[in-house]
Short mmCIF file of C-alpha atoms in Angstrom, two decimals:
data_model
loop_
_atom_site.label_atom_id
_atom_site.label_comp_id
_atom_site.label_asym_id
_atom_site.label_seq_id
_atom_site.Cartn_x
_atom_site.Cartn_y
_atom_site.Cartn_z
CA MET A 1 -1.50 -0.22 -24.34
CA VAL A 2 1.36 2.11 -23.91
CA TYR A 3 0.93 3.81 -20.26
CA LEU A 4 0.95 0.55 -19.38
CA LYS A 5 4.36 -0.80 -20.54
CA LEU A 6 5.58 2.68 -19.85
CA PHE A 7 4.57 2.35 -16.26
CA TRP A 8 5.78 -1.43 -15.55
CA SER A 9 9.01 -0.73 -17.67
CA PHE A 10 9.99 1.85 -15.06
CA PHE A 11 8.59 0.15 -11.67
CA GLN A 12 11.36 -1.96 -12.68
CA ILE A 13 13.65 0.67 -12.40
CA GLY A 14 12.21 2.55 -9.67
CA LEU A 15 12.44 -0.81 -7.68
CA PHE A 16 15.44 -2.50 -8.78
CA SER A 17 18.08 0.62 -8.35
CA ILE A 18 19.92 0.48 -5.11
CA GLY A 19 21.93 3.12 -3.89
CA GLY A 20 20.92 6.36 -6.61
CA GLY A 21 22.57 7.93 -9.45
CA TYR A 22 24.73 5.60 -11.04
CA ALA A 23 23.52 2.40 -9.75
CA ALA A 24 20.24 2.95 -11.84
CA MET A 25 22.57 3.31 -15.66
CA PRO A 26 22.59 -0.14 -16.32
CA ILE A 27 18.42 -0.95 -15.63
CA ILE A 28 17.40 2.08 -17.42
CA GLN A 29 19.84 0.68 -20.56
CA ALA A 30 18.07 -2.97 -19.66
CA GLN A 31 14.58 -1.71 -19.99
CA VAL A 32 15.05 1.30 -22.59
CA VAL A 33 17.18 0.35 -25.08
CA ASP A 34 17.52 -3.68 -25.12
CA LEU A 35 13.69 -5.07 -24.47
CA ASN A 36 11.97 -1.83 -24.99
CA HIS A 37 13.45 -0.77 -28.27
CA TRP A 38 12.63 3.29 -27.80
CA MET A 39 15.91 4.36 -27.91
CA SER A 40 19.19 3.95 -29.82
CA MET A 41 22.46 3.40 -27.56
CA LYS A 42 23.27 6.98 -28.64
CA GLU A 43 20.31 8.73 -27.51
CA PHE A 44 21.06 6.31 -24.12
CA VAL A 45 24.40 8.18 -22.96
CA ASP A 46 23.05 11.06 -24.46
CA ILE A 47 20.33 10.92 -21.23
CA ILE A 48 23.44 10.06 -19.27
CA THR A 49 24.83 13.43 -20.77
CA ILE A 50 21.97 15.57 -20.13
CA SER A 51 21.35 14.18 -16.18
CA GLN A 52 24.45 14.63 -14.77
CA MET A 53 23.90 19.11 -16.88
CA THR A 54 21.28 18.79 -15.22
CA PRO A 55 19.67 19.28 -11.87
CA GLY A 56 17.57 15.94 -10.69
CA PRO A 57 17.82 11.85 -10.35
CA ILE A 58 19.45 10.14 -13.58
CA ALA A 59 16.10 7.55 -13.09
CA ILE A 60 13.63 10.56 -13.54
CA ASN A 61 15.35 12.29 -15.72
CA SER A 62 15.09 9.74 -18.41
CA SER A 63 11.85 8.44 -17.29
CA THR A 64 10.66 11.68 -18.17
CA PHE A 65 12.65 11.78 -21.69
CA VAL A 66 11.60 8.45 -22.68
CA GLY A 67 7.91 9.41 -21.64
CA MET A 68 8.15 12.69 -23.69
CA ARG A 69 8.98 10.52 -27.43
CA ILE A 70 6.65 7.70 -26.60
CA ALA A 71 3.61 9.15 -25.18
CA GLY A 72 3.67 13.16 -25.15
CA VAL A 73 3.51 14.72 -22.03
CA ALA A 74 0.81 12.22 -20.44
CA GLY A 75 3.83 9.81 -21.60
CA ALA A 76 6.24 11.89 -19.39
CA VAL A 77 4.02 11.70 -15.90
CA VAL A 78 2.78 8.10 -16.59
CA ALA A 79 6.91 7.14 -16.78
CA THR A 80 8.28 9.11 -13.65
CA ILE A 81 4.88 8.42 -11.83
CA GLY A 82 5.74 4.01 -11.89
CA CYS A 83 9.60 5.38 -11.24
CA VAL A 84 8.34 7.04 -8.21
CA ALA A 85 5.93 4.28 -7.28
CA PRO A 86 8.48 1.48 -5.47
CA SER A 87 10.31 3.62 -3.60
CA CYS A 88 7.21 5.28 -2.22
CA ILE A 89 5.61 1.79 -1.22
CA ILE A 90 9.00 0.77 0.16
CA VAL A 91 10.17 3.94 2.09
CA LEU A 92 6.84 4.14 3.79
CA THR A 93 7.07 1.23 5.09
CA ILE A 94 10.11 1.60 6.50
CA ALA A 95 9.23 4.48 7.63
CA TYR A 96 6.23 3.60 9.18
CA PHE A 97 8.38 1.08 11.69
CA TYR A 98 11.56 3.35 12.34
CA TYR A 99 9.25 6.19 13.92
CA LYS A 100 7.38 3.21 15.50
CA TYR A 101 9.58 1.66 16.60
CA GLN A 102 12.64 3.93 16.37
CA ASP A 103 14.20 3.36 20.07
CA LEU A 104 14.25 -0.77 19.28
CA TRP A 105 17.73 -2.25 19.29
CA VAL A 106 17.44 -3.83 16.37
CA ILE A 107 16.76 -0.22 14.63
CA LYS A 108 19.06 1.80 16.30
CA GLY A 109 21.46 -0.66 16.11
CA ALA A 110 21.63 -1.38 12.41
CA LEU A 111 21.68 3.02 11.88
CA LYS A 112 24.30 2.91 14.00
CA GLY A 113 26.42 1.14 11.80
CA LEU A 114 24.56 2.72 8.33
CA ARG A 115 25.19 6.34 10.14
CA PRO A 116 29.11 6.44 9.72
CA SER A 117 28.85 5.09 6.44
CA VAL A 118 26.36 7.61 4.75
CA VAL A 119 29.52 10.06 5.14
CA SER A 120 32.17 7.68 3.76
CA LEU A 121 29.20 7.39 0.68
CA ILE A 122 29.17 11.40 0.67
CA ALA A 123 32.60 12.04 0.67
CA SER A 124 33.57 9.69 -1.69
CA ALA A 125 30.79 11.06 -4.50
CA GLY A 126 32.03 14.92 -3.60
CA LEU A 127 36.14 13.09 -4.45
CA SER A 128 34.77 11.81 -7.70
CA ILE A 129 32.94 15.17 -8.35
CA LEU A 130 35.82 17.27 -7.33
CA LEU A 131 38.28 15.13 -9.72
CA MET A 132 35.80 15.94 -12.50
CA ALA A 133 35.56 19.55 -11.75
CA LEU A 134 39.71 20.14 -11.19
CA PHE A 135 40.19 18.28 -14.86
CA ASN A 136 37.24 18.88 -17.05
CA GLY A 137 36.62 15.14 -16.77
CA LYS A 138 39.29 14.21 -18.27
CA ALA A 139 41.24 12.14 -15.49
CA SER A 140 39.87 8.70 -14.64
CA SER A 141 40.65 8.54 -11.65
CA TRP A 142 43.50 11.17 -8.85
CA LEU A 143 46.30 8.82 -9.43
CA SER A 144 46.17 8.47 -13.48
CA ALA A 145 44.72 12.36 -13.44
CA ASN A 146 47.50 14.51 -15.64
CA LEU A 147 49.02 17.70 -13.67
CA SER A 148 48.81 19.96 -16.76
CA GLN A 149 45.29 19.05 -17.42
CA PHE A 150 44.80 20.85 -13.93
CA ASP A 151 42.13 23.67 -14.61
CA VAL A 152 43.36 26.71 -12.65
CA VAL A 153 40.35 28.84 -13.02
CA ALA A 154 37.77 25.28 -10.84
CA GLY A 155 40.89 24.94 -8.58
CA ILE A 156 40.85 28.86 -7.65
CA LEU A 157 36.90 28.32 -7.56
CA PHE A 158 37.09 25.45 -5.48
CA ILE A 159 39.10 26.92 -2.60
CA ALA A 160 37.38 30.42 -2.54
CA ALA A 161 34.09 28.04 -2.74
CA PHE A 162 34.87 26.02 0.27
CA ILE A 163 36.33 28.71 2.27
CA ILE A 164 32.97 31.35 2.15
CA LEU A 165 30.50 27.98 2.86
CA ARG A 166 33.12 27.24 6.19
CA LYS A 167 33.98 30.25 7.72
CA PHE A 168 30.64 32.64 6.56
CA LYS A 169 28.06 29.90 6.61
CA ALA A 170 26.63 31.01 3.18
CA ASN A 171 23.61 29.67 1.34
CA PRO A 172 25.28 26.56 -0.88
CA ILE A 173 22.70 27.38 -3.44
CA THR A 174 24.61 31.04 -3.77
CA VAL A 175 27.78 29.42 -4.06
CA MET A 176 26.87 27.11 -6.58
CA LEU A 177 25.05 29.76 -8.69
CA GLY A 178 28.26 32.33 -8.43
CA SER A 179 31.21 30.13 -9.31
CA GLY A 180 28.62 29.24 -12.17
CA LEU A 181 28.31 33.06 -13.15
CA ILE A 182 32.29 33.49 -12.43
CA GLY A 183 33.32 30.48 -14.04
CA PHE A 184 31.55 31.24 -17.52
CA ILE A 185 33.16 34.68 -17.08
CA CYS A 186 36.85 33.23 -16.57
CA TYR A 187 36.53 31.17 -19.28
CA GLN A 188 34.88 32.74 -22.06
CA PHE A 189 36.96 36.20 -21.45
CA LEU A 190 40.82 34.89 -20.31
CA MET B 1 -1.59 16.26 12.45
CA ASN B 2 -3.54 19.22 11.40
CA LYS B 3 -0.93 22.26 9.73
CA GLY B 4 -1.80 25.35 8.03
CA TRP B 5 -1.05 25.39 3.86
CA LYS B 6 0.99 27.70 5.05
CA PHE B 7 3.44 24.78 6.07
CA TYR B 8 2.77 23.20 2.83
CA TRP B 9 3.23 25.74 0.49
CA LYS B 10 6.98 26.50 2.97
CA LEU B 11 7.72 22.34 2.50
CA PHE B 12 6.64 22.35 -0.86
CA SER B 13 8.10 25.21 -2.54
CA SER B 14 11.47 24.45 0.12
CA THR B 15 11.90 20.23 -1.85
CA PHE B 16 11.06 22.17 -5.02
CA TYR B 17 13.71 24.50 -4.60
CA LEU B 18 16.44 21.64 -3.13
CA SER B 19 15.72 19.36 -6.28
CA ALA B 20 16.16 22.14 -8.91
CA PHE B 21 19.53 22.82 -7.92
CA THR B 22 20.54 19.03 -7.51
CA PHE B 23 23.66 19.38 -10.21
CA GLY B 24 25.46 15.99 -9.97
CA GLY B 25 23.66 13.45 -8.24
CA GLY B 26 21.36 12.35 -5.66
CA TYR B 27 24.24 13.09 -2.69
CA VAL B 28 24.18 16.32 -3.41
CA ILE B 29 20.88 16.81 -2.41
CA VAL B 30 21.56 15.82 1.26
CA PRO B 31 24.08 18.40 2.05
CA LEU B 32 21.43 21.06 0.89
CA MET B 33 18.60 19.25 2.84
CA GLN B 34 20.13 19.22 5.04
CA LYS B 35 21.15 22.92 5.24
CA LYS B 36 17.52 24.21 4.49
CA PHE B 37 16.03 21.62 6.90
CA VAL B 38 18.19 20.88 9.76
CA ASP B 39 20.53 23.92 10.11
CA GLU B 40 17.54 26.24 8.94
CA TYR B 41 14.44 25.65 9.49
CA LYS B 42 15.50 23.60 12.94
CA TRP B 43 12.50 20.70 12.17
CA ILE B 44 14.80 18.16 12.35
CA GLU B 45 17.21 17.53 14.50
CA GLU B 46 21.07 16.60 12.20
CA LYS B 47 21.17 12.34 13.94
CA GLU B 48 17.63 11.75 12.87
CA MET B 49 18.62 13.49 9.34
CA LEU B 50 21.74 10.90 9.10
CA ASP B 51 18.98 8.07 10.06
CA LEU B 52 16.92 9.55 7.44
CA VAL B 53 19.76 9.69 4.60
CA ALA B 54 20.97 5.61 5.48
CA ILE B 55 17.10 4.69 5.04
CA ALA B 56 17.01 6.26 1.86
CA GLN B 57 20.17 5.26 0.76
CA SER B 58 19.55 1.68 1.57
CA THR B 59 16.11 1.28 -0.23
CA PRO B 60 15.80 0.98 -3.52
CA GLY B 61 15.23 4.33 -5.94
CA ALA B 62 16.72 8.17 -6.56
CA ILE B 63 18.30 9.01 -2.99
CA ALA B 64 16.66 12.47 -3.72
CA VAL B 65 12.96 11.31 -3.85
CA ASN B 66 13.28 8.84 -1.14
CA ALA B 67 14.80 11.09 1.39
CA SER B 68 11.89 13.88 0.41
CA ILE B 69 9.09 11.23 1.37
CA LEU B 70 10.91 10.41 4.22
CA ILE B 71 11.14 14.13 5.36
CA GLY B 72 7.56 14.47 4.55
CA TYR B 73 6.22 11.94 6.19
CA ARG B 74 8.39 12.97 9.12
CA LEU B 75 7.31 16.24 9.10
CA ALA B 76 3.23 15.83 8.56
CA GLY B 77 2.54 11.73 7.25
CA LEU B 78 0.62 11.09 3.90
CA PRO B 79 -0.07 14.38 2.75
CA GLY B 80 3.01 15.76 3.43
CA THR B 81 4.62 12.57 1.61
CA PHE B 82 2.84 13.87 -1.57
CA VAL B 83 3.49 17.41 -1.32
CA THR B 84 7.17 16.69 -1.37
CA ILE B 85 7.45 14.39 -3.96
CA LEU B 86 5.68 16.29 -6.07
CA GLY B 87 8.43 19.21 -5.02
CA THR B 88 11.24 16.61 -6.11
CA VAL B 89 10.03 14.81 -9.03
CA LEU B 90 8.66 18.32 -10.51
CA PRO B 91 11.29 20.48 -11.35
CA PRO B 92 13.77 17.72 -13.26
CA LEU B 93 9.73 17.15 -14.88
CA ILE B 94 9.83 20.06 -16.25
CA ILE B 95 13.58 20.88 -17.36
CA LEU B 96 13.55 17.17 -18.96
CA SER B 97 10.59 18.42 -21.17
CA VAL B 98 11.95 21.41 -21.92
CA ILE B 99 15.59 20.33 -22.95
CA SER B 100 13.90 17.24 -25.38
CA PHE B 101 12.54 19.74 -27.29
CA PHE B 102 15.54 21.57 -27.75
CA TYR B 103 18.20 19.61 -27.07
CA VAL B 104 20.20 19.65 -29.87
CA SER B 105 20.98 22.95 -29.45
CA PHE B 106 21.61 22.92 -25.54
CA GLN B 107 24.08 20.44 -25.96
CA LYS B 108 26.08 22.83 -28.50
CA SER B 109 25.74 25.77 -26.07
CA THR B 110 29.73 27.45 -24.90
CA VAL B 111 27.43 29.37 -22.64
CA VAL B 112 26.04 26.61 -21.31
CA LYS B 113 29.10 24.68 -20.86
CA TYR B 114 31.06 27.16 -19.56
CA VAL B 115 28.32 27.96 -16.60
CA LEU B 116 28.38 24.00 -15.92
CA ARG B 117 32.06 24.12 -15.86
CA GLY B 118 31.94 26.44 -13.47
CA MET B 119 29.58 25.15 -11.30
CA SER B 120 31.01 21.88 -10.60
CA ALA B 121 33.89 23.28 -8.77
CA GLY B 122 30.91 25.58 -6.36
CA VAL B 123 28.45 21.64 -6.45
CA ALA B 124 32.07 20.39 -5.03
CA ALA B 125 32.94 22.33 -2.05
CA VAL B 126 29.31 22.30 -1.30
CA ILE B 127 30.06 18.53 -0.51
CA ALA B 128 32.97 19.22 0.80
CA ASP B 129 31.51 21.50 3.35
CA VAL B 130 29.41 19.47 4.89
CA THR B 131 31.27 15.81 4.50
CA VAL B 132 34.06 18.46 6.78
CA LYS B 133 31.17 18.79 9.51
CA MET B 134 29.18 15.32 9.47
CA GLY B 135 32.77 13.69 10.09
CA LYS B 136 33.24 15.80 13.06
CA ASP B 137 30.59 14.76 14.43
CA ILE B 138 30.88 12.00 13.91
CA PHE B 139 34.56 11.61 15.49
CA ARG B 140 33.36 13.90 17.91
CA GLU B 141 30.71 11.08 19.40
CA LYS B 142 33.76 10.07 20.63
CA SER B 143 33.25 5.97 20.01
CA ILE B 144 36.02 3.40 18.25
CA PHE B 145 33.28 1.36 17.21
CA THR B 146 30.95 4.48 14.30
CA ALA B 147 34.67 6.20 13.44
CA SER B 148 36.67 2.82 12.69
CA ILE B 149 32.88 2.64 10.48
CA MET B 150 33.33 5.51 8.69
CA ILE B 151 36.93 5.22 8.39
CA VAL B 152 37.01 1.60 6.47
CA SER B 153 34.52 2.50 4.81
CA PHE B 154 35.09 5.73 3.13
CA LEU B 155 38.61 3.09 2.36
CA ALA B 156 36.67 0.58 0.95
CA VAL B 157 34.64 2.76 -1.30
CA THR B 158 37.20 5.22 -2.58
CA ILE B 159 41.19 3.28 -2.57
CA PHE B 160 39.09 -0.56 -3.25
CA ASP B 161 36.41 0.59 -5.63
CA VAL B 162 33.83 -1.59 -3.22
CA ASP B 163 30.27 -1.87 -4.53
CA VAL B 164 28.24 0.97 -2.81
CA LYS B 165 25.61 -2.14 -1.62
CA LEU B 166 27.89 -4.31 -0.44
CA ILE B 167 29.05 -1.19 1.95
CA ILE B 168 25.63 -0.53 2.94
CA LEU B 169 25.15 -4.47 4.23
CA VAL B 170 28.03 -4.41 5.93
CA CYS B 171 27.70 -1.58 7.58
CA GLY B 172 23.56 -2.23 8.56
CA LEU B 173 24.85 -5.57 9.80
CA LEU B 174 27.81 -4.29 12.08
CA GLY B 175 25.59 -1.82 13.09
CA LEU B 176 23.38 -4.61 14.75
CA ALA B 177 26.22 -7.40 15.84
CA ASN B 178 26.62 -4.56 17.44
CA GLY B 179 23.69 -3.44 18.75
CA LEU B 180 23.02 -7.41 19.99
CA PHE B 181 26.54 -7.48 22.17
CA HIS B 182 25.17 -3.82 23.93
CA LYS B 183 21.95 -5.80 24.90
CA LEU B 184 23.39 -9.36 25.91
CA SER B 185 26.13 -7.37 27.99
CA LYS B 186 24.03 -5.54 29.61
CA LYS B 187 21.60 -8.17 30.34
CA GLU B 188 24.28 -10.08 31.82
CA MET B 189 25.46 -7.11 34.39
CA SER B 190 21.51 -7.15 35.92
#
């Protein structure tokens, strides 16, 4: 039963990817490429590339892509439900306790430690996206970045977008789409 | 909780809209959700939002999906959860289904490539903007505990490449220890 297999496979992917994003990659590879041979390694790398270029979490993107190829739209839906199900169960259980016992020192204490670390994690993810944007994906770290590969257009776009967001409280999605449009014009015609 | 269809539509359309523009991984949706639900709609307070992100981040599954489960549950219980999950999962489901048909030409298109290159600079600016705001708020708490957790975990993840799961675990435990310490010292005084 291919639907059941898809569901179970992506249920495990959803269950074991803690920390989101790239943490899911090795688990998807193990299930989809090594265990079930639903995809070749090359196709798997393609999925990661698509995931970086399109909206949505890598795990959801790959469940759609694999599900589609194995069993059409129904397969995509089944795989996606499988991928989301563990989160649903676990997150809802925790949410229930969080709202019931919010004032409990255990939850309050743990969250007091987690809150500042979340800010740091967002900052570090932001730094790696910035690195990718400024050097067009050619630098693997800030220290090894080659200045001759610096993308001036991206640098100006970043600074301009940052100022617009800080000073004028602009809508972030407008800013993102605007930088996409300006980026296209600059790269195409300059 | 009795809420009209207008509320559910607003909840669905805003999560759908956010998910459709979450380029660059799970963390990007966090600042966008913050802007929408905290700053614009004022449905959730910032501190609570950070708690929800901390839970979303430390439970299995995609951060974007977990965060929207939590927001749906917080705003309208289980029906709310269903609505936000649907809103979050549909955009990648639709986009990836379409892309799986046109994958080869999508990958070769220079228009797509240039637009995405410009957008990544905008994404980096959005994350930078929100990080600055969140970081400022942490410092404003004037607590040595939270400020040092933020700084140390930032250094750990950016410079020493420490595993994100380990950082979350340690910060949660430190928060617990801190909470326990305060509870005990309060008891002694009374």
